[in-house]
Amino acid sequence: MSREFWDERYANEEFVYGKLPNKYFKEKIDELSVGKALFAAEGEGRNAVYAATLGWEVTAFDQSLSAKKKAILLAENNQVTIDYLVSDLDNFNYESASFDVLVLIFAHFPEEKRRIYHRQLTQTIKNGGYIILEAFSKNHMQNQKENPKVGGPKNIDMLYDLDEIKEDFQNFEFLEAYETETELNEGEHHKGKGSVIRILAKKTNEINW
């Protein structure tokens, strides 16, 4: 989706995916030792702000300026600070081996660029650091037909296959990696049954792609 699409979606006062963190993300971040976290395609900041309330040092980025404004407001309302950059992945300034966790919550990238982006992002993680990922699977299209309010990309090429996603992260030990059906209740644009992929993985070594 274009920057203009997301700027328009996030322009309203309401938080379109809610203010509460994603349930899978919350469950996993609650179990990790506090450190530095990178949130890619973070949108309105609900996950980044939650991590900051736990004491994490948070960096987030998204291509939408409207998203940043709402994320900063949410952080202020929760009396925390986050470093939020307006950038797409082609222009993001990656700092190698600087983060303890990479968070990818419904961060959907075009199929032709997905693997490149994922591998670029993993270079920002320290050895022993983690990925927390939740994204819609290719099976999600049936849920969209039954309930358009459940959200997610309408283009199947932007939906994910578990085996393909695991190939993106070859230098990781998969502590969890599965596809499941879940009931979403995240604002007005993630409502209803969704088919999602969930991954918790630990970085084991560096690979020069």
Coordinates of N, CA and C in Angstrom, one line a residue, residues 90-174:
D90 N 13.0 1.0 2.0 CA 14.1 1.2 1.0 C 15.0 2.3 1.5
N91 N 14.5 3.2 2.4 CA 15.3 4.3 2.9 C 15.7 4.3 4.3
F92 N 15.2 3.2 5.0 CA 15.5 3.2 6.5 C 17.0 3.0 6.7
N93 N 17.6 3.7 7.7 CA 19.0 3.6 8.0 C 19.2 2.5 9.0
Y94 N 19.6 1.4 8.5 CA 19.8 0.2 9.4 C 21.1 0.3 10.2
E95 N 21.0 0.1 11.5 CA 22.2 0.0 12.4 C 22.4 -1.4 12.7
S96 N 23.5 -2.0 12.3 CA 23.7 -3.5 12.4 C 23.8 -3.9 13.9
A97 N 23.2 -5.0 14.2 CA 23.4 -5.7 15.5 C 23.2 -4.7 16.7
S98 N 22.1 -4.0 16.6 CA 21.8 -3.0 17.7 C 20.6 -3.2 18.5
F99 N 19.7 -4.2 18.1 CA 18.5 -4.4 18.8 C 18.4 -5.8 19.3
D100 N 17.6 -5.9 20.4 CA 17.4 -7.2 21.1 C 16.2 -7.9 20.6
V101 N 15.3 -7.2 20.0 CA 14.1 -7.8 19.4 C 13.6 -7.0 18.2
L102 N 13.2 -7.7 17.2 CA 12.5 -7.1 16.0 C 11.1 -7.5 16.0
V103 N 10.2 -6.5 15.9 CA 8.7 -6.8 16.0 C 8.1 -6.5 14.7
L104 N 7.4 -7.5 14.1 CA 6.7 -7.4 12.8 C 5.3 -7.9 13.0
I105 N 4.4 -6.9 13.3 CA 3.0 -7.2 13.6 C 2.2 -6.7 12.4
F106 N 1.7 -7.6 11.6 CA 0.9 -7.3 10.4 C 1.7 -6.3 9.5
A107 N 3.0 -6.6 9.4 CA 3.9 -5.8 8.6 C 4.0 -6.6 7.2
H108 N 3.1 -6.3 6.3 CA 3.0 -7.1 5.1 C 3.8 -6.3 3.9
F109 N 4.7 -7.1 3.3 CA 5.5 -6.5 2.2 C 5.2 -7.2 0.9
P110 N 5.4 -6.6 -0.2 CA 5.2 -7.2 -1.5 C 6.1 -8.4 -1.7
E111 N 5.5 -9.5 -2.3 CA 6.2 -10.7 -2.4 C 7.6 -10.6 -3.0
E112 N 7.8 -9.7 -4.0 CA 9.1 -9.5 -4.7 C 10.1 -8.8 -3.8
K113 N 9.7 -8.2 -2.7 CA 10.6 -7.5 -1.9 C 10.7 -8.1 -0.4
R114 N 9.7 -8.9 -0.1 CA 9.6 -9.4 1.3 C 10.9 -10.0 1.8
R115 N 11.5 -10.9 1.1 CA 12.6 -11.6 1.6 C 13.8 -10.6 1.8
I116 N 14.0 -9.7 0.8 CA 15.0 -8.7 0.9 C 14.8 -7.9 2.2
Y117 N 13.6 -7.4 2.4 CA 13.3 -6.6 3.6 C 13.5 -7.3 4.9
H118 N 13.0 -8.6 4.9 CA 13.2 -9.3 6.1 C 14.7 -9.6 6.5
R119 N 15.5 -9.9 5.4 CA 16.9 -10.1 5.7 C 17.6 -8.8 6.1
Q120 N 17.2 -7.7 5.5 CA 17.8 -6.4 5.9 C 17.5 -6.2 7.4
L121 N 16.3 -6.4 7.7 CA 15.8 -6.1 9.1 C 16.5 -7.0 10.1
T122 N 16.8 -8.3 9.7 CA 17.4 -9.2 10.7 C 18.8 -8.8 11.0
Q123 N 19.4 -8.0 10.1 CA 20.8 -7.6 10.4 C 20.9 -6.6 11.5
T124 N 19.7 -6.0 11.9 CA 19.7 -5.0 13.0 C 19.6 -5.8 14.3
I125 N 19.4 -7.1 14.3 CA 19.3 -7.8 15.6 C 20.6 -8.4 16.0
K126 N 20.9 -8.3 17.3 CA 22.0 -8.9 17.9 C 21.9 -10.4 17.9
N127 N 23.1 -11.1 17.9 CA 23.0 -12.5 18.1 C 22.4 -12.8 19.4
G128 N 21.5 -13.7 19.5 CA 20.8 -14.0 20.7 C 19.5 -13.2 20.8
G129 N 19.3 -12.3 19.9 CA 18.0 -11.5 19.9 C 16.9 -12.2 19.2
Y130 N 15.7 -11.6 19.2 CA 14.5 -12.3 18.8 C 13.7 -11.6 17.7
I131 N 12.9 -12.3 17.1 CA 11.8 -11.8 16.2 C 10.5 -12.2 16.8
I132 N 9.6 -11.3 16.9 CA 8.2 -11.6 17.2 C 7.4 -11.2 15.9
L133 N 6.7 -12.1 15.3 CA 6.0 -11.8 14.1 C 4.6 -12.4 14.2
E134 N 3.6 -11.6 13.8 CA 2.3 -12.1 13.4 C 1.8 -11.4 12.2
A135 N 1.3 -12.2 11.2 CA 0.9 -11.7 9.9 C -0.2 -12.6 9.4
F136 N -1.0 -12.1 8.5 CA -2.1 -12.9 7.8 C -1.5 -13.9 6.9
S137 N -2.0 -15.1 6.9 CA -1.6 -16.1 6.0 C -2.4 -16.1 4.7
K138 N -1.9 -16.8 3.7 CA -2.7 -16.9 2.4 C -4.1 -17.5 2.6
N139 N -4.3 -18.3 3.6 CA -5.6 -18.8 3.8 C -6.6 -17.8 4.4
H140 N -6.1 -16.6 4.7 CA -6.9 -15.5 5.2 C -7.9 -15.0 4.2
M141 N -7.7 -15.2 2.9 CA -8.6 -14.6 1.9 C -10.0 -15.1 2.1
Q142 N -10.2 -16.4 2.5 CA -11.5 -16.9 2.7 C -12.2 -16.2 3.8
N143 N -11.5 -15.8 4.9 CA -12.1 -15.0 6.0 C -12.5 -13.6 5.5
Q144 N -11.7 -13.1 4.6 CA -12.0 -11.7 4.1 C -13.3 -11.8 3.3
K145 N -13.5 -12.9 2.5 CA -14.7 -13.0 1.7 C -15.9 -13.1 2.6
E146 N -15.8 -13.8 3.7 CA -16.9 -13.9 4.7 C -17.1 -12.7 5.5
N147 N -16.1 -11.9 5.8 CA -16.2 -10.8 6.7 C -15.1 -9.7 6.3
P148 N -15.5 -8.8 5.5 CA -14.5 -7.8 5.0 C -13.9 -7.0 6.2
K149 N -14.6 -6.9 7.3 CA -14.1 -6.1 8.5 C -12.9 -6.7 9.1
V150 N -12.6 -8.0 8.8 CA -11.4 -8.6 9.4 C -10.1 -8.0 9.0
G151 N -10.1 -7.4 7.8 CA -8.9 -6.6 7.3 C -7.9 -7.5 6.7
G152 N -6.7 -6.9 6.5 CA -5.6 -7.7 5.8 C -5.5 -7.3 4.4
P153 N -4.3 -7.5 3.8 CA -4.2 -7.2 2.3 C -5.1 -8.0 1.5
K154 N -5.6 -7.4 0.4 CA -6.6 -8.0 -0.5 C -5.8 -8.8 -1.6
N155 N -4.5 -8.5 -1.7 CA -3.7 -9.1 -2.8 C -3.0 -10.4 -2.1
I156 N -3.3 -11.6 -2.7 CA -2.7 -12.8 -2.1 C -1.2 -12.8 -2.1
D157 N -0.6 -12.0 -3.0 CA 0.9 -12.0 -3.0 C 1.5 -11.2 -1.8
M158 N 0.6 -10.5 -1.1 CA 1.1 -9.8 0.1 C 0.7 -10.6 1.4
L159 N 0.0 -11.7 1.2 CA -0.3 -12.6 2.3 C 0.8 -13.7 2.4
Y160 N 1.0 -14.3 3.6 CA 2.2 -15.1 3.8 C 2.0 -16.6 3.9
D161 N 3.0 -17.3 3.5 CA 3.0 -18.8 3.6 C 4.1 -19.1 4.7
L162 N 3.8 -20.0 5.6 CA 4.6 -20.3 6.7 C 6.0 -20.7 6.3
D163 N 6.1 -21.7 5.4 CA 7.4 -22.2 5.0 C 8.2 -21.2 4.3
E164 N 7.6 -20.3 3.5 CA 8.3 -19.2 2.8 C 8.8 -18.2 3.8
I165 N 8.1 -17.9 4.8 CA 8.5 -16.9 5.8 C 9.7 -17.5 6.6
K166 N 9.6 -18.8 6.9 CA 10.7 -19.4 7.7 C 12.0 -19.4 6.8
E167 N 11.9 -19.5 5.5 CA 13.1 -19.4 4.7 C 13.7 -18.0 4.7
D168 N 12.9 -17.0 5.0 CA 13.4 -15.6 5.1 C 14.4 -15.4 6.3
F169 N 14.2 -16.3 7.3 CA 15.0 -16.2 8.6 C 15.8 -17.4 8.8
Q170 N 16.7 -17.7 7.9 CA 17.5 -18.9 8.0 C 18.5 -19.0 9.1
N171 N 18.9 -17.8 9.7 CA 19.9 -17.8 10.8 C 19.2 -17.7 12.1
F172 N 18.0 -18.3 12.2 CA 17.2 -18.2 13.5 C 16.8 -19.6 13.9
E173 N 16.7 -19.8 15.2 CA 16.1 -20.9 15.8 C 14.6 -20.6 16.1
F174 N 13.7 -21.4 15.5 CA 12.3 -21.1 15.6 C 11.8 -21.8 16.9

